[in-house]
Short mmCIF file of C-alpha atoms in Angstrom, two decimals:
data_model
loop_
_atom_site.label_atom_id
_atom_site.label_comp_id
_atom_site.label_asym_id
_atom_site.label_seq_id
_atom_site.Cartn_x
_atom_site.Cartn_y
_atom_site.Cartn_z
CA GLU A 177 -14.60 -93.57 -30.17
CA PRO A 178 -13.43 -96.60 -32.16
CA GLU A 179 -12.73 -95.91 -35.80
CA VAL A 180 -11.88 -97.61 -39.07
CA THR A 181 -8.24 -97.08 -40.02
CA GLN A 182 -6.81 -97.33 -43.53
CA THR A 183 -3.20 -97.55 -44.62
CA PRO A 184 -1.45 -96.09 -46.45
CA SER A 185 -3.13 -92.71 -46.79
CA HIS A 186 -1.55 -92.30 -50.23
CA GLN A 187 -0.19 -95.04 -52.51
CA VAL A 188 1.66 -94.39 -55.75
CA THR A 189 2.11 -97.40 -58.04
CA GLN A 190 3.28 -98.06 -61.57
CA MET A 191 0.67 -99.28 -64.03
CA GLY A 192 0.59 -103.06 -64.19
CA GLN A 193 1.80 -103.53 -60.63
CA GLU A 194 -0.20 -105.20 -57.89
CA VAL A 195 -1.37 -103.08 -55.00
CA ILE A 196 -2.87 -104.01 -51.63
CA LEU A 197 -4.91 -101.50 -49.67
CA ARG A 198 -5.29 -102.24 -46.00
CA CYS A 199 -8.08 -101.55 -43.56
CA VAL A 200 -8.55 -102.29 -39.89
CA PRO A 201 -12.29 -102.28 -39.18
CA ILE A 202 -13.81 -101.58 -35.79
CA SER A 203 -13.09 -104.62 -33.63
CA ASN A 204 -16.57 -106.06 -33.04
CA HIS A 205 -17.83 -105.34 -36.54
CA LEU A 206 -18.84 -108.20 -38.82
CA TYR A 207 -19.71 -106.55 -42.14
CA PHE A 208 -17.05 -104.97 -44.31
CA TYR A 209 -17.14 -102.88 -47.45
CA TRP A 210 -14.98 -101.17 -50.04
CA TYR A 211 -16.05 -98.11 -51.98
CA ARG A 212 -14.24 -96.12 -54.65
CA GLN A 213 -14.33 -92.44 -55.56
CA ILE A 214 -12.69 -91.30 -58.78
CA LEU A 215 -11.53 -87.70 -58.41
CA GLY A 216 -14.43 -85.27 -58.67
CA GLN A 217 -17.04 -88.01 -58.93
CA LYS A 218 -19.43 -89.77 -56.60
CA VAL A 219 -18.59 -92.55 -54.18
CA GLU A 220 -19.31 -95.97 -55.70
CA PHE A 221 -19.87 -99.32 -54.00
CA LEU A 222 -17.34 -102.02 -54.87
CA VAL A 223 -17.93 -105.00 -52.60
CA SER A 224 -19.40 -106.18 -49.32
CA PHE A 225 -17.96 -109.01 -47.24
CA TYR A 226 -19.43 -111.05 -44.42
CA ASN A 227 -18.55 -114.36 -42.79
CA ASN A 228 -15.38 -114.65 -44.85
CA GLU A 229 -17.06 -114.37 -48.19
CA ILE A 230 -18.27 -111.76 -50.63
CA SER A 231 -21.94 -110.86 -50.06
CA GLU A 232 -22.32 -108.60 -53.05
CA LYS A 233 -20.10 -106.97 -55.64
CA SER A 234 -20.64 -104.28 -58.23
CA GLU A 235 -19.84 -104.35 -61.94
CA ILE A 236 -16.66 -102.42 -61.16
CA PHE A 237 -15.35 -105.30 -59.04
CA ASP A 238 -14.00 -107.45 -61.84
CA ASP A 239 -11.43 -110.25 -61.79
CA GLN A 240 -8.62 -107.78 -61.15
CA PHE A 241 -10.01 -107.11 -57.69
CA SER A 242 -10.06 -109.37 -54.65
CA VAL A 243 -10.73 -108.95 -50.96
CA GLU A 244 -9.48 -110.86 -47.99
CA ARG A 245 -9.64 -110.89 -44.23
CA PRO A 246 -6.32 -112.61 -43.65
CA ASP A 247 -5.98 -112.51 -39.87
CA GLY A 248 -9.26 -111.57 -38.21
CA SER A 249 -8.36 -107.92 -37.88
CA ASN A 250 -7.29 -106.64 -41.29
CA PHE A 251 -9.50 -106.36 -44.36
CA THR A 252 -7.63 -105.92 -47.62
CA LEU A 253 -8.42 -104.94 -51.18
CA LYS A 254 -6.01 -106.22 -53.81
CA ILE A 255 -5.82 -104.96 -57.37
CA ARG A 256 -3.82 -107.47 -59.38
CA SER A 257 -2.62 -105.48 -62.36
CA THR A 258 -3.38 -101.81 -61.92
CA LYS A 259 -4.62 -99.60 -64.73
CA LEU A 260 -4.56 -95.82 -65.01
CA GLU A 261 -8.32 -95.74 -64.43
CA ASP A 262 -7.87 -97.40 -61.03
CA SER A 263 -6.58 -94.07 -59.74
CA ALA A 264 -9.11 -93.06 -57.10
CA MET A 265 -9.79 -92.70 -53.40
CA TYR A 266 -10.68 -96.05 -51.86
CA PHE A 267 -12.78 -96.10 -48.73
CA CYS A 268 -13.17 -99.02 -46.37
CA ALA A 269 -16.24 -99.26 -44.13
CA SER A 270 -17.51 -101.62 -41.48
CA ARG A 271 -20.61 -102.10 -39.41
CA GLY A 272 -21.62 -104.15 -36.41
CA PRO A 273 -23.93 -107.16 -36.13
CA THR A 274 -27.12 -105.13 -35.80
CA ILE A 275 -28.46 -102.90 -38.53
CA GLY A 276 -26.38 -99.86 -37.67
CA PRO A 277 -24.63 -97.30 -39.83
CA GLN A 278 -21.48 -98.11 -41.75
CA HIS A 279 -18.39 -96.44 -40.36
CA PHE A 280 -15.97 -95.17 -42.99
CA GLY A 281 -12.22 -94.90 -42.84
CA ASP A 282 -10.42 -91.78 -44.05
CA GLY A 283 -9.57 -93.42 -47.37
CA THR A 284 -6.47 -94.35 -49.33
CA ARG A 285 -5.67 -92.21 -52.32
CA LEU A 286 -4.31 -94.50 -55.04
CA SER A 287 -2.36 -92.92 -57.87
CA ILE A 288 -1.40 -95.09 -60.85
CA LEU A 289 1.42 -93.76 -63.00
CA ALA B 105 -33.66 -99.63 -58.85
CA GLN B 106 -31.97 -97.44 -56.29
CA LYS B 107 -31.04 -93.94 -57.30
CA VAL B 108 -30.12 -90.69 -55.58
CA THR B 109 -30.31 -87.38 -57.42
CA GLN B 110 -28.66 -84.21 -56.24
CA ALA B 111 -29.62 -81.71 -58.89
CA GLN B 112 -27.46 -78.90 -57.51
CA THR B 113 -23.91 -79.47 -58.69
CA GLU B 114 -22.45 -76.39 -57.05
CA ILE B 115 -23.81 -73.68 -54.77
CA SER B 116 -22.17 -70.49 -53.53
CA VAL B 117 -23.58 -68.41 -50.72
CA VAL B 118 -22.24 -65.63 -48.56
CA GLU B 119 -21.41 -66.48 -44.98
CA LYS B 120 -24.36 -66.32 -42.55
CA GLU B 121 -26.89 -67.05 -45.26
CA ASP B 122 -29.07 -70.14 -45.00
CA VAL B 123 -28.66 -72.76 -47.69
CA THR B 124 -30.66 -75.86 -48.59
CA LEU B 125 -29.20 -78.84 -50.42
CA ASP B 126 -31.75 -80.91 -52.30
CA CYS B 127 -31.88 -84.68 -52.51
CA VAL B 128 -34.41 -86.88 -54.30
CA TYR B 129 -34.25 -90.64 -54.11
CA GLU B 130 -35.77 -93.66 -55.80
CA THR B 131 -36.29 -97.07 -54.28
CA ARG B 132 -38.73 -99.97 -54.57
CA ASP B 133 -38.26 -101.01 -50.95
CA THR B 134 -40.46 -99.88 -48.09
CA THR B 135 -37.58 -100.19 -45.63
CA TYR B 136 -34.57 -98.09 -46.42
CA TYR B 137 -32.13 -95.62 -44.91
CA LEU B 138 -31.15 -92.16 -46.02
CA PHE B 139 -27.85 -90.47 -45.24
CA TRP B 140 -25.97 -87.24 -45.59
CA TYR B 141 -22.16 -87.14 -45.63
CA LYS B 142 -19.80 -84.19 -45.75
CA GLN B 143 -16.53 -84.43 -47.65
CA PRO B 144 -14.14 -81.58 -46.81
CA PRO B 145 -11.13 -80.79 -49.03
CA SER B 146 -9.04 -83.27 -47.01
CA GLY B 147 -11.12 -86.04 -48.58
CA GLU B 148 -12.58 -88.05 -45.73
CA LEU B 149 -16.28 -88.80 -45.49
CA VAL B 150 -17.88 -87.28 -42.42
CA PHE B 151 -21.15 -88.91 -41.39
CA LEU B 152 -23.87 -86.36 -40.65
CA ILE B 153 -27.14 -88.24 -40.33
CA ARG B 154 -28.98 -91.50 -41.00
CA ARG B 155 -32.78 -91.73 -41.09
CA ASN B 156 -34.90 -94.80 -41.60
CA SER B 157 -37.91 -94.81 -43.88
CA PHE B 158 -40.38 -95.10 -41.02
CA ASP B 159 -39.24 -91.97 -39.26
CA GLU B 160 -40.40 -88.86 -41.11
CA GLN B 161 -39.77 -86.50 -38.25
CA ASN B 162 -37.58 -83.60 -39.18
CA GLU B 163 -34.31 -83.43 -37.34
CA ILE B 164 -32.28 -80.50 -36.10
CA SER B 165 -28.71 -80.64 -34.90
CA GLY B 166 -27.28 -77.23 -34.15
CA ARG B 167 -27.20 -75.27 -37.42
CA TYR B 168 -28.09 -78.37 -39.45
CA SER B 169 -31.61 -79.56 -40.16
CA TRP B 170 -33.08 -82.23 -42.35
CA ASN B 171 -36.49 -82.44 -43.98
CA PHE B 172 -37.63 -85.94 -44.95
CA GLN B 173 -40.77 -86.15 -47.09
CA LYS B 174 -41.78 -89.59 -48.34
CA SER B 175 -44.58 -88.11 -50.45
CA THR B 176 -42.00 -86.40 -52.65
CA SER B 177 -39.13 -88.88 -52.04
CA SER B 178 -36.97 -86.06 -50.81
CA PHE B 179 -34.48 -85.69 -47.99
CA ASN B 180 -33.27 -82.10 -48.02
CA PHE B 181 -30.54 -80.64 -45.86
CA THR B 182 -30.47 -77.06 -44.59
CA ILE B 183 -27.55 -75.23 -43.05
CA THR B 184 -28.62 -72.18 -41.10
CA ALA B 185 -26.26 -69.22 -40.68
CA SER B 186 -23.61 -70.82 -42.86
CA GLN B 187 -19.93 -70.57 -42.00
CA VAL B 188 -16.80 -70.78 -44.13
CA VAL B 189 -16.00 -74.13 -42.48
CA ASP B 190 -19.16 -75.55 -44.03
CA SER B 191 -17.49 -75.38 -47.44
CA ALA B 192 -17.31 -78.96 -48.69
CA VAL B 193 -18.94 -81.48 -50.97
CA TYR B 194 -22.12 -82.91 -49.48
CA PHE B 195 -23.40 -86.32 -50.49
CA CYS B 196 -26.90 -87.66 -50.03
CA ALA B 197 -27.09 -91.45 -50.00
CA LEU B 198 -29.51 -94.36 -49.74
CA SER B 199 -29.35 -97.98 -48.66
CA GLU B 200 -32.08 -100.56 -48.78
CA ALA B 201 -32.55 -102.94 -45.87
CA ARG B 202 -32.32 -106.02 -48.10
CA ASP B 203 -28.77 -105.34 -49.33
CA ASP B 204 -27.05 -102.70 -47.30
CA LYS B 205 -24.67 -101.22 -49.82
CA ILE B 206 -24.86 -97.43 -49.83
CA ILE B 207 -25.74 -95.68 -53.07
CA PHE B 208 -24.44 -92.13 -53.21
CA GLY B 209 -25.65 -89.14 -55.16
CA LYS B 210 -23.18 -87.15 -57.23
CA GLY B 211 -22.76 -84.58 -54.50
CA THR B 212 -23.25 -80.85 -54.17
CA ARG B 213 -20.16 -78.67 -53.85
CA LEU B 214 -20.93 -75.90 -51.39
CA HIS B 215 -18.85 -72.72 -51.28
CA ILE B 216 -19.36 -70.40 -48.35
CA LEU B 217 -17.88 -67.03 -49.20
CA PRO B 218 -16.54 -64.78 -46.41
#
């Protein structure tokens, strides 16, 4: 069964550095999402992306965050200048053209030192 | 506004007991979807079920069953004859048809004791 893949599984970065989290959605999917889960807390929506633009973003998704689909297969989340509070698990998800369920990747655990 | 409430923060039961995880949701939409996800200690989100708001039939899948009641805005999840491998955090979630972001509850941590 096709799946969403995320790399790396764990990223350690110094505070203030830029980080890019990568996702390869399922190949025929058109809608893409990022979610965040701070350790021990609930999963929170960050942003949705369709037709090469942001459809919706949450209050968490401030100017430090950006998303991109650079080459038709990858979907990336960039954090420009990381803060300690950006430490979390980041999940990518995608869904197909019809109203089907979102498929989640296994997540990238981001640790900011 | 959308909201999902899982009042049970943590539950412990002895193996083979049945356990029900509660979920109450709020939405203004008439068309919406409800979900349950399992998050084992390894951290990934495992999709368990999605129901749409027009389908109130209860569902059973092996030892898992779900009870959807629109009258009480609840979507409860029961594990029958629990096993140690069921130990995980379980999230109930909601998305509205008009903007399909998923709103998660805070989760219930389930401990199945041998």
